[in-house]
Short mmCIF file of C-alpha atoms in Angstrom, two decimals:
data_model
loop_
_atom_site.label_atom_id
_atom_site.label_comp_id
_atom_site.label_asym_id
_atom_site.label_seq_id
_atom_site.Cartn_x
_atom_site.Cartn_y
_atom_site.Cartn_z
CA GLU E 1 -47.88 -69.83 -108.75
CA ARG E 2 -50.92 -68.75 -106.92
CA GLU E 3 -51.88 -70.58 -103.85
CA LEU E 4 -55.48 -71.45 -103.63
CA ALA E 5 -57.22 -70.15 -100.59
CA LYS E 6 -58.01 -73.17 -98.49
CA LYS E 7 -61.29 -73.25 -96.69
CA PRO E 8 -61.23 -74.82 -93.31
CA ALA E 9 -62.64 -78.34 -93.45
CA ARG E 10 -66.07 -78.73 -91.93
CA THR E 11 -66.20 -81.44 -89.33
CA VAL E 12 -69.14 -83.77 -89.77
CA THR E 13 -70.17 -85.96 -86.91
CA ILE E 14 -71.10 -89.59 -87.41
CA ALA E 15 -74.66 -88.77 -86.34
CA GLU E 16 -74.95 -86.05 -89.00
CA ALA E 17 -73.56 -88.34 -91.69
CA THR E 18 -75.92 -91.12 -90.66
CA ARG E 19 -78.95 -88.80 -90.73
CA SER E 20 -77.95 -87.51 -94.15
CA MET E 21 -77.51 -91.05 -95.48
CA LEU E 22 -80.90 -92.15 -94.10
CA ARG E 23 -82.62 -89.15 -95.70
CA ALA E 24 -81.03 -90.00 -99.04
CA GLN E 25 -82.11 -93.65 -98.76
CA LYS E 26 -85.70 -92.68 -97.90
CA ALA E 27 -85.84 -90.27 -100.83
CA ALA E 28 -84.48 -92.91 -103.21
CA ALA E 29 -87.05 -95.44 -101.98
CA ARG E 30 -89.89 -92.93 -102.47
CA PHE E 31 -88.78 -92.16 -106.02
CA ALA E 32 -88.36 -95.84 -106.90
CA LYS E 33 -91.85 -96.62 -105.61
CA TYR E 34 -93.28 -93.61 -107.42
CA ASP E 35 -91.60 -94.59 -110.68
CA LEU E 36 -93.00 -98.16 -110.61
CA ARG E 37 -96.49 -96.96 -109.77
CA ASN E 38 -96.31 -94.35 -112.50
CA GLU E 39 -95.08 -96.82 -115.09
CA ILE E 40 -97.81 -99.37 -114.31
CA ALA E 41 -100.52 -96.69 -114.13
CA SER E 42 -99.46 -95.15 -117.43
CA VAL E 43 -99.70 -98.53 -119.20
CA LEU E 44 -103.05 -99.32 -117.62
CA GLY E 45 -104.37 -95.88 -118.55
CA ASP E 46 -103.07 -95.83 -122.12
CA PRO E 47 -104.87 -98.18 -124.51
CA ALA E 48 -102.27 -97.38 -127.18
CA ALA E 49 -99.34 -98.62 -125.05
CA VAL E 50 -97.73 -101.59 -126.79
CA GLU E 51 -94.52 -102.15 -124.81
CA LEU E 52 -93.66 -102.39 -121.13
CA ASP E 53 -90.10 -102.98 -119.97
CA LEU E 54 -89.87 -103.82 -116.29
CA SER E 55 -86.51 -105.57 -116.63
CA ALA E 56 -84.27 -105.18 -113.62
CA ASN E 57 -86.74 -102.80 -111.96
CA THR E 58 -85.37 -102.83 -108.43
CA GLN E 59 -88.68 -101.85 -106.87
CA LEU E 60 -90.54 -104.69 -108.59
CA ALA E 61 -87.74 -107.19 -107.90
CA ALA E 62 -87.95 -106.37 -104.18
CA LEU E 63 -91.66 -107.17 -103.94
CA THR E 64 -92.99 -110.44 -102.58
CA PRO E 65 -94.16 -113.04 -105.11
CA GLN E 66 -97.77 -112.26 -104.15
CA GLN E 67 -97.27 -108.54 -104.84
CA LYS E 68 -95.62 -109.32 -108.18
CA SER E 69 -98.56 -111.58 -109.06
CA ARG E 70 -101.04 -108.79 -108.30
CA ILE E 71 -99.19 -106.37 -110.56
CA LEU E 72 -98.91 -108.89 -113.38
CA GLY E 73 -102.57 -109.77 -112.94
CA ALA E 74 -103.53 -106.11 -113.24
CA LEU E 75 -101.67 -105.94 -116.55
CA ALA E 76 -103.89 -108.74 -117.89
CA HIS E 77 -106.90 -106.45 -118.06
CA GLY E 78 -107.38 -103.46 -120.29
CA THR E 79 -104.00 -103.30 -122.01
CA SER E 80 -102.97 -103.75 -125.61
CA LEU E 81 -99.39 -104.73 -124.85
CA GLU E 82 -97.36 -106.55 -127.47
CA VAL E 83 -94.03 -106.69 -125.63
CA VAL E 84 -93.52 -107.21 -121.89
CA ASN E 85 -89.95 -107.58 -120.63
CA LEU E 86 -89.63 -109.16 -117.21
CA ASN E 87 -85.91 -109.97 -117.12
CA ALA E 88 -83.91 -110.04 -113.88
CA LEU E 89 -86.92 -109.69 -111.56
CA LYS E 90 -86.49 -112.82 -109.42
CA ILE E 91 -89.85 -114.15 -110.64
CA ASP E 92 -90.44 -117.73 -109.58
CA SER E 93 -93.18 -120.27 -110.24
CA THR E 94 -95.55 -118.56 -107.79
CA CYS E 95 -96.12 -115.90 -110.44
CA ALA E 96 -96.75 -118.36 -113.27
CA ALA E 97 -100.54 -118.15 -113.08
CA SER E 98 -100.42 -114.35 -113.26
CA ILE E 99 -98.08 -114.42 -116.22
CA VAL E 100 -100.37 -116.85 -118.05
CA ALA E 101 -103.40 -114.70 -117.15
CA MET E 102 -101.58 -111.64 -118.47
CA ALA E 103 -100.59 -113.38 -121.71
CA GLN E 104 -103.91 -115.00 -122.61
CA PRO E 105 -105.98 -111.90 -123.45
CA LEU E 106 -103.03 -110.22 -125.12
CA THR E 107 -103.11 -112.05 -128.42
CA ARG E 108 -100.30 -109.96 -129.89
CA LEU E 109 -97.95 -110.50 -126.95
CA ARG E 110 -94.43 -111.52 -127.98
#
């Protein structure tokens, strides 16, 4: 049998590992924020969009109730949505008015 050439293990300090982990977390947060903004903007900019699934969107779930209300309120204007999924988003009664406002002009909303 051939022995595999072993490379010497690289020693990583705790500080290096921590910096690497923080960079990865920041990058993930930027992408999550970008994805939510993109998804909302694409629906608002596309009059033919009929479905929006925000279920379990971690970025949206992490927002304050007021921020969620603003996003839902924005969806009330200028969209032709028929299906809006808002499962697992920790939405409470503070968002009720925005959900009603979103649903009223969307006569085909299911």
